[in-house]
PDB file of C-alpha atoms and ligand atoms in Angstrom:
ATOM      1  CA  MET A   1      98.057 116.163  89.987  1.00  0.00           C
ATOM      2  CA  ASN A   2      97.550 115.225  93.638  1.00  0.00           C
ATOM      3  CA  LYS A   3      98.126 111.596  94.519  1.00  0.00           C
ATOM      4  CA  THR A   4      95.067 109.537  95.384  1.00  0.00           C
ATOM      5  CA  VAL A   5      95.065 108.762  99.099  1.00  0.00           C
ATOM      6  CA  ILE A   6      94.246 105.143  99.856  1.00  0.00           C
ATOM      7  CA  GLY A   7      93.400 103.515 103.174  1.00  0.00           C
ATOM      8  CA  VAL A   8      94.273  99.840 103.493  1.00  0.00           C
ATOM      9  CA  LEU A   9      92.249  97.457 105.678  1.00  0.00           C
ATOM     10  CA  ALA A  10      93.962  94.149 106.410  1.00  0.00           C
ATOM     11  CA  SER A  11      93.485  91.348 108.918  1.00  0.00           C
ATOM     12  CA  GLY A  12      96.497  89.093 108.504  1.00  0.00           C
ATOM     13  CA  ARG A  13      99.841  88.605 106.823  1.00  0.00           C
ATOM     14  CA  GLY A  14      99.839  91.769 104.728  1.00  0.00           C
ATOM     15  CA  SER A  15     101.663  90.505 101.644  1.00  0.00           C
ATOM     16  CA  ASN A  16      99.291  92.400  99.343  1.00  0.00           C
ATOM     17  CA  LEU A  17      99.922  95.594 101.270  1.00  0.00           C
ATOM     18  CA  GLN A  18     103.641  94.869 100.903  1.00  0.00           C
ATOM     19  CA  ALA A  19     103.188  94.476  97.137  1.00  0.00           C
ATOM     20  CA  ILE A  20     101.395  97.846  97.035  1.00  0.00           C
ATOM     21  CA  ILE A  21     104.209  99.506  99.019  1.00  0.00           C
ATOM     22  CA  ASP A  22     106.800  97.876  96.735  1.00  0.00           C
ATOM     23  CA  ALA A  23     104.943  99.101  93.630  1.00  0.00           C
ATOM     24  CA  ILE A  24     104.879 102.652  95.023  1.00  0.00           C
ATOM     25  CA  GLN A  25     108.581 102.516  95.837  1.00  0.00           C
ATOM     26  CA  ALA A  26     109.372 101.136  92.376  1.00  0.00           C
ATOM     27  CA  GLY A  27     107.447 103.995  90.734  1.00  0.00           C
ATOM     28  CA  ARG A  28     104.785 101.688  89.265  1.00  0.00           C
ATOM     29  CA  LEU A  29     101.986 103.104  91.399  1.00  0.00           C
ATOM     30  CA  ASP A  30     101.430 106.759  92.206  1.00  0.00           C
ATOM     31  CA  VAL A  31      99.316 106.726  95.366  1.00  0.00           C
ATOM     32  CA  LYS A  32      99.770 107.783  98.952  1.00  0.00           C
ATOM     33  CA  ILE A  33      98.866 105.302 101.693  1.00  0.00           C
ATOM     34  CA  GLY A  34      97.073 107.532 104.195  1.00  0.00           C
ATOM     35  CA  VAL A  35      96.535 104.851 106.818  1.00  0.00           C
ATOM     36  CA  VAL A  36      96.682 101.099 107.397  1.00  0.00           C
ATOM     37  CA  ILE A  37      94.005  99.683 109.697  1.00  0.00           C
ATOM     38  CA  SER A  38      93.821  96.142 111.017  1.00  0.00           C
ATOM     39  CA  ASP A  39      90.938  94.638 112.966  1.00  0.00           C
ATOM     40  CA  ASN A  40      93.353  92.136 114.489  1.00  0.00           C
ATOM     41  CA  PRO A  41      95.850  93.337 117.120  1.00  0.00           C
ATOM     42  CA  GLU A  42      98.087  90.304 116.450  1.00  0.00           C
ATOM     43  CA  ALA A  43      98.167  90.769 112.676  1.00  0.00           C
ATOM     44  CA  ASN A  44     101.520  90.472 110.984  1.00  0.00           C
ATOM     45  CA  VAL A  45     100.533  93.392 108.770  1.00  0.00           C
ATOM     46  CA  LEU A  46     100.920  95.732 111.759  1.00  0.00           C
ATOM     47  CA  LYS A  47     104.400  94.347 112.461  1.00  0.00           C
ATOM     48  CA  ARG A  48     105.387  95.060 108.859  1.00  0.00           C
ATOM     49  CA  MET A  49     104.364  98.686 109.257  1.00  0.00           C
ATOM     50  CA  VAL A  50     107.062  99.271 111.891  1.00  0.00           C
ATOM     51  CA  ASN A  51     109.464  99.559 108.938  1.00  0.00           C
ATOM     52  CA  TYR A  52     107.534 102.356 107.233  1.00  0.00           C
ATOM     53  CA  ASP A  53     106.544 105.922 107.942  1.00  0.00           C
ATOM     54  CA  ILE A  54     102.859 105.204 107.300  1.00  0.00           C
ATOM     55  CA  PRO A  55     100.186 105.672 110.004  1.00  0.00           C
ATOM     56  CA  SER A  56      98.896 102.277 111.117  1.00  0.00           C
ATOM     57  CA  LEU A  57      96.590 101.183 113.881  1.00  0.00           C
ATOM     58  CA  CYS A  58      94.320  98.446 115.138  1.00  0.00           C
ATOM     59  CA  ILE A  59      90.576  98.919 115.469  1.00  0.00           C
ATOM     60  CA  ASP A  60      89.513  95.820 117.352  1.00  0.00           C
ATOM     61  CA  ARG A  61      85.936  94.634 116.757  1.00  0.00           C
ATOM     62  CA  ARG A  62      85.836  93.257 120.306  1.00  0.00           C
ATOM     63  CA  GLN A  63      86.030  96.764 121.720  1.00  0.00           C
ATOM     64  CA  PHE A  64      82.735  97.780 120.129  1.00  0.00           C
ATOM     65  CA  SER A  65      79.275  96.680 121.162  1.00  0.00           C
ATOM     66  CA  SER A  66      77.894  96.760 117.614  1.00  0.00           C
ATOM     67  CA  ARG A  67      79.132  96.270 114.079  1.00  0.00           C
ATOM     68  CA  GLN A  68      77.947  99.772 113.210  1.00  0.00           C
ATOM     69  CA  ASP A  69      80.035 101.362 115.968  1.00  0.00           C
ATOM     70  CA  PHE A  70      83.057  99.348 114.795  1.00  0.00           C
ATOM     71  CA  GLU A  71      82.563 100.397 111.183  1.00  0.00           C
ATOM     72  CA  ALA A  72      81.930 104.015 112.241  1.00  0.00           C
ATOM     73  CA  ALA A  73      85.313 104.031 114.000  1.00  0.00           C
ATOM     74  CA  ILE A  74      87.024 102.750 110.841  1.00  0.00           C
ATOM     75  CA  ALA A  75      85.178 105.285 108.662  1.00  0.00           C
ATOM     76  CA  GLU A  76      86.134 108.110 111.006  1.00  0.00           C
ATOM     77  CA  GLU A  77      89.806 107.159 110.879  1.00  0.00           C
ATOM     78  CA  LEU A  78      89.703 106.948 107.076  1.00  0.00           C
ATOM     79  CA  ASN A  79      88.061 110.363 106.888  1.00  0.00           C
ATOM     80  CA  ILE A  80      90.576 111.932 109.264  1.00  0.00           C
ATOM     81  CA  ARG A  81      93.305 110.711 106.897  1.00  0.00           C
ATOM     82  CA  HIS A  82      91.415 112.045 103.846  1.00  0.00           C
ATOM     83  CA  VAL A  83      91.189 108.596 102.298  1.00  0.00           C
ATOM     84  CA  GLU A  84      89.647 108.594  98.813  1.00  0.00           C
ATOM     85  CA  LEU A  85      89.773 104.854  98.106  1.00  0.00           C
ATOM     86  CA  VAL A  86      89.420 102.017 100.622  1.00  0.00           C
ATOM     87  CA  VAL A  87      91.600  99.025  99.731  1.00  0.00           C
ATOM     88  CA  LEU A  88      90.705  95.690 101.314  1.00  0.00           C
ATOM     89  CA  ALA A  89      93.833  93.541 101.373  1.00  0.00           C
ATOM     90  CA  GLY A  90      93.029  90.331 103.187  1.00  0.00           C
ATOM     91  CA  PHE A  91      90.388  92.051 105.329  1.00  0.00           C
ATOM     92  CA  MET A  92      88.373  89.160 106.686  1.00  0.00           C
ATOM     93  CA  ARG A  93      85.146  90.947 107.614  1.00  0.00           C
ATOM     94  CA  ILE A  94      82.076  91.680 105.584  1.00  0.00           C
ATOM     95  CA  LEU A  95      81.276  95.363 105.484  1.00  0.00           C
ATOM     96  CA  SER A  96      77.670  96.366 106.029  1.00  0.00           C
ATOM     97  CA  ARG A  97      75.523  98.751 104.003  1.00  0.00           C
ATOM     98  CA  TYR A  98      76.269 101.375 106.654  1.00  0.00           C
ATOM     99  CA  PHE A  99      79.983 101.420 105.748  1.00  0.00           C
ATOM    100  CA  ILE A 100      79.503 100.895 102.018  1.00  0.00           C
ATOM    101  CA  ASP A 101      77.154 103.900 101.843  1.00  0.00           C
ATOM    102  CA  ARG A 102      79.931 106.045 103.237  1.00  0.00           C
ATOM    103  CA  PHE A 103      82.416 104.993 100.537  1.00  0.00           C
ATOM    104  CA  GLU A 104      80.055 104.093  97.694  1.00  0.00           C
ATOM    105  CA  GLY A 105      82.013 102.965  94.633  1.00  0.00           C
ATOM    106  CA  LYS A 106      85.243 103.665  96.478  1.00  0.00           C
ATOM    107  CA  ILE A 107      86.045 100.288  98.025  1.00  0.00           C
ATOM    108  CA  MET A 108      88.158  97.635  96.284  1.00  0.00           C
ATOM    109  CA  ASN A 109      88.800  94.057  97.310  1.00  0.00           C
ATOM    110  CA  ILE A 110      91.026  91.232  96.136  1.00  0.00           C
ATOM    111  CA  HIS A 111      89.706  87.705  96.284  1.00  0.00           C
ATOM    112  CA  PRO A 112      91.667  84.488  95.696  1.00  0.00           C
ATOM    113  CA  SER A 113      89.467  82.933  92.991  1.00  0.00           C
ATOM    114  CA  LEU A 114      88.034  83.741  89.602  1.00  0.00           C
ATOM    115  CA  LEU A 115      84.716  85.186  90.726  1.00  0.00           C
ATOM    116  CA  PRO A 116      81.867  84.390  90.599  1.00  0.00           C
ATOM    117  CA  SER A 117      83.377  80.961  91.329  1.00  0.00           C
ATOM    118  CA  PHE A 118      84.295  80.239  94.926  1.00  0.00           C
ATOM    119  CA  PRO A 119      83.295  83.377  96.847  1.00  0.00           C
ATOM    120  CA  GLY A 120      83.646  83.613 100.619  1.00  0.00           C
ATOM    121  CA  GLU A 121      86.151  81.889 102.846  1.00  0.00           C
ATOM    122  CA  ASN A 122      88.708  79.247 101.842  1.00  0.00           C
ATOM    123  CA  ALA A 123      88.404  79.987  98.132  1.00  0.00           C
ATOM    124  CA  GLN A 124      91.529  77.988  97.282  1.00  0.00           C
ATOM    125  CA  GLN A 125      90.236  74.924  99.131  1.00  0.00           C
ATOM    126  CA  GLN A 126      86.869  75.302  97.401  1.00  0.00           C
ATOM    127  CA  ALA A 127      88.607  75.308  93.989  1.00  0.00           C
ATOM    128  CA  LEU A 128      90.614  72.173  94.838  1.00  0.00           C
ATOM    129  CA  GLU A 129      87.610  70.309  96.238  1.00  0.00           C
ATOM    130  CA  TYR A 130      85.511  71.233  93.226  1.00  0.00           C
ATOM    131  CA  GLY A 131      88.192  69.866  90.897  1.00  0.00           C
ATOM    132  CA  ALA A 132      88.701  73.130  88.998  1.00  0.00           C
ATOM    133  CA  LYS A 133      91.627  73.019  86.549  1.00  0.00           C
ATOM    134  CA  VAL A 134      92.055  76.795  86.621  1.00  0.00           C
ATOM    135  CA  SER A 135      91.680  79.276  89.454  1.00  0.00           C
ATOM    136  CA  GLY A 136      93.143  82.707  90.066  1.00  0.00           C
ATOM    137  CA  CYS A 137      92.336  86.049  91.618  1.00  0.00           C
ATOM    138  CA  THR A 138      89.886  88.876  91.141  1.00  0.00           C
ATOM    139  CA  VAL A 139      90.022  92.563  91.997  1.00  0.00           C
ATOM    140  CA  HIS A 140      86.525  93.993  92.290  1.00  0.00           C
ATOM    141  CA  PHE A 141      84.590  96.919  93.656  1.00  0.00           C
ATOM    142  CA  VAL A 142      82.773  96.072  96.860  1.00  0.00           C
ATOM    143  CA  ASP A 143      79.024  96.005  97.171  1.00  0.00           C
ATOM    144  CA  GLU A 144      76.850  94.623  99.940  1.00  0.00           C
ATOM    145  CA  GLY A 145      77.094  91.023  98.787  1.00  0.00           C
ATOM    146  CA  MET A 146      79.783  88.447  99.473  1.00  0.00           C
ATOM    147  CA  ASP A 147      82.433  89.055  96.765  1.00  0.00           C
ATOM    148  CA  THR A 148      79.748  90.118  94.288  1.00  0.00           C
ATOM    149  CA  GLY A 149      80.752  93.641  93.212  1.00  0.00           C
ATOM    150  CA  PRO A 150      81.751  94.670  89.662  1.00  0.00           C
ATOM    151  CA  ILE A 151      84.948  92.964  88.484  1.00  0.00           C
ATOM    152  CA  ILE A 152      87.933  95.170  87.627  1.00  0.00           C
ATOM    153  CA  LEU A 153      90.705  92.687  86.768  1.00  0.00           C
ATOM    154  CA  GLN A 154      91.231  88.938  86.922  1.00  0.00           C
ATOM    155  CA  GLU A 155      94.259  86.706  86.501  1.00  0.00           C
ATOM    156  CA  ALA A 156      94.112  82.951  86.021  1.00  0.00           C
ATOM    157  CA  VAL A 157      96.564  80.413  87.409  1.00  0.00           C
ATOM    158  CA  PRO A 158      96.560  76.648  86.788  1.00  0.00           C
ATOM    159  CA  VAL A 159      95.503  74.133  89.409  1.00  0.00           C
ATOM    160  CA  LEU A 160      98.123  71.372  89.309  1.00  0.00           C
ATOM    161  CA  GLU A 161      97.547  67.652  89.849  1.00  0.00           C
ATOM    162  CA  ASP A 162      99.596  67.517  93.034  1.00  0.00           C
ATOM    163  CA  ASP A 163      98.441  70.860  94.479  1.00  0.00           C
ATOM    164  CA  THR A 164      97.822  71.326  98.167  1.00  0.00           C
ATOM    165  CA  VAL A 165      95.734  74.257  99.415  1.00  0.00           C
ATOM    166  CA  GLU A 166      98.979  75.971 100.438  1.00  0.00           C
ATOM    167  CA  ALA A 167     100.666  75.460  97.055  1.00  0.00           C
ATOM    168  CA  LEU A 168      97.631  76.775  95.182  1.00  0.00           C
ATOM    169  CA  ALA A 169      97.277  79.708  97.595  1.00  0.00           C
ATOM    170  CA  ASP A 170     100.960  80.604  97.032  1.00  0.00           C
ATOM    171  CA  ARG A 171     100.526  80.545  93.252  1.00  0.00           C
ATOM    172  CA  ILE A 172      97.404  82.691  93.499  1.00  0.00           C
ATOM    173  CA  VAL A 173      98.854  85.225  95.930  1.00  0.00           C
ATOM    174  CA  HIS A 174     101.846  85.689  93.645  1.00  0.00           C
ATOM    175  CA  ALA A 175      99.400  86.707  90.900  1.00  0.00           C
ATOM    176  CA  GLU A 176      97.556  88.956  93.376  1.00  0.00           C
ATOM    177  CA  HIS A 177     100.754  90.897  94.055  1.00  0.00           C
ATOM    178  CA  ILE A 178     100.922  91.889  90.387  1.00  0.00           C
ATOM    179  CA  LEU A 179      97.187  92.386  89.857  1.00  0.00           C
ATOM    180  CA  TYR A 180      96.271  94.595  92.813  1.00  0.00           C
ATOM    181  CA  PRO A 181      98.807  97.390  92.169  1.00  0.00           C
ATOM    182  CA  ARG A 182      97.745  97.316  88.508  1.00  0.00           C
ATOM    183  CA  ALA A 183      94.068  97.746  89.411  1.00  0.00           C
ATOM    184  CA  LEU A 184      94.918 100.567  91.813  1.00  0.00           C
ATOM    185  CA  ALA A 185      96.944 102.322  89.126  1.00  0.00           C
ATOM    186  CA  LEU A 186      93.985 102.108  86.712  1.00  0.00           C
ATOM    187  CA  TYR A 187      91.693 103.624  89.345  1.00  0.00           C
ATOM    188  CA  CYS A 188      94.097 106.430  90.201  1.00  0.00           C
ATOM    189  CA  GLU A 189      94.642 107.259  86.538  1.00  0.00           C
ATOM    190  CA  GLY A 190      90.863 107.684  86.201  1.00  0.00           C
ATOM    191  CA  ARG A 191      90.668 104.836  83.706  1.00  0.00           C
ATOM    192  CA  LEU A 192      87.847 102.789  85.285  1.00  0.00           C
ATOM    193  CA  THR A 193      84.202 103.377  84.412  1.00  0.00           C
ATOM    194  CA  VAL A 194      81.490 101.306  86.067  1.00  0.00           C
ATOM    195  CA  ALA A 195      78.265 100.705  84.139  1.00  0.00           C
ATOM    196  CA  GLY A 196      76.020  98.263  85.952  1.00  0.00           C
ATOM    197  CA  ARG A 197      78.059  95.129  86.537  1.00  0.00           C
ATOM    198  CA  ARG A 198      80.694  95.986  83.951  1.00  0.00           C
ATOM    199  CA  VAL A 199      83.886  97.906  84.563  1.00  0.00           C
ATOM    200  CA  TYR A 200      85.293  99.479  81.411  1.00  0.00           C
ATOM    201  CA  ILE A 201      88.993 100.273  81.189  1.00  0.00           C
ATOM    202  CA  THR A 202      89.944 103.196  79.006  1.00  0.00           C
ATOM    203  CA  ASP A 203      93.302 103.415  77.227  1.00  0.00           C
ATOM    204  CA  LYS A 204      96.049 105.565  78.612  1.00  0.00           C
ATOM    205  CA  GLU A 205      96.049 109.045  77.063  1.00  0.00           C
TER     206      GLU A 205
HETATM  207  C1  GAR B   1      94.885  86.979  99.952  1.00  0.00           C
HETATM  208  O1  GAR B   1      95.026  85.746  99.272  1.00  0.00           O
HETATM  209  C2  GAR B   1      93.540  87.590  99.643  1.00  0.00           C
HETATM  210  O2  GAR B   1      93.109  87.359  98.336  1.00  0.00           O
HETATM  211  C3  GAR B   1      92.667  86.875 100.622  1.00  0.00           C
HETATM  212  O3  GAR B   1      93.414  86.786 101.793  1.00  0.00           O
HETATM  213  C4  GAR B   1      94.793  86.745 101.461  1.00  0.00           C
HETATM  214  C5  GAR B   1      95.486  87.843 102.227  1.00  0.00           C
HETATM  215  O4  GAR B   1      96.864  87.720 102.106  1.00  0.00           O
HETATM  216  N1  GAR B   1      91.440  87.573 100.831  1.00  0.00           N
HETATM  217  C6  GAR B   1      90.284  86.961 101.036  1.00  0.00           C
HETATM  218  O5  GAR B   1      90.157  85.755 101.079  1.00  0.00           O
HETATM  219  C7  GAR B   1      89.100  87.899 101.216  1.00  0.00           C
HETATM  220  N2  GAR B   1      87.876  87.187 101.156  1.00  0.00           N
HETATM  221  P1  GAR B   1      97.826  88.886 102.604  1.00  0.00           P
HETATM  222  O6  GAR B   1      97.383  89.247 104.032  1.00  0.00           O
HETATM  223  O7  GAR B   1      99.191  88.278 102.597  1.00  0.00           O
HETATM  224  O8  GAR B   1      97.686  90.051 101.665  1.00  0.00           O
END
């Protein structure tokens, strides 16, 4: 069977992308990364890619007069690379209906909280300020809302008494590195079925 081609969009550090690459190299994930795109020319994720033979580039929002033109440029690049699944890995922009229509049901995101709690920015800080005793991470399909799409997998981590935002974020991102490759593997094995808000996972044959 042909490998699913994924396109990764990332704005920052790129540790989730690294976890995906590591999972591929370890034989735990059978996908091909067709392209890595960052919207941020300074992003560390682009520096990481120097070590790999994977096409990577920056598509800078500031070089486009409208959001639609920016998203069209990303979509074009993904299509050129025959991307079948768009993987948001720390991509810090909301995608509009225009983009989502082009990859309907084929965009995944990872978010650093147990959704629907603490959507949007600074999810770890929100959890601490709220006084939550448990937080975690969520992999979900992307719809037009802010972190509202159908949930694929979640992993909980404790919030400790002496946590700082950084300490909690580190604990959560460690869980993300295990969860995201697992969710991608389920997708590529054809084991995810979406029915309304629910994502059903079928057993391995
Ligand atoms: C991750 O914690 C991810 O969940 C979060 O950004 C971080 C990216 O880290 N994403 C969001 O907050 C999206 N709303 P990374 O660049 O090291 O993968």
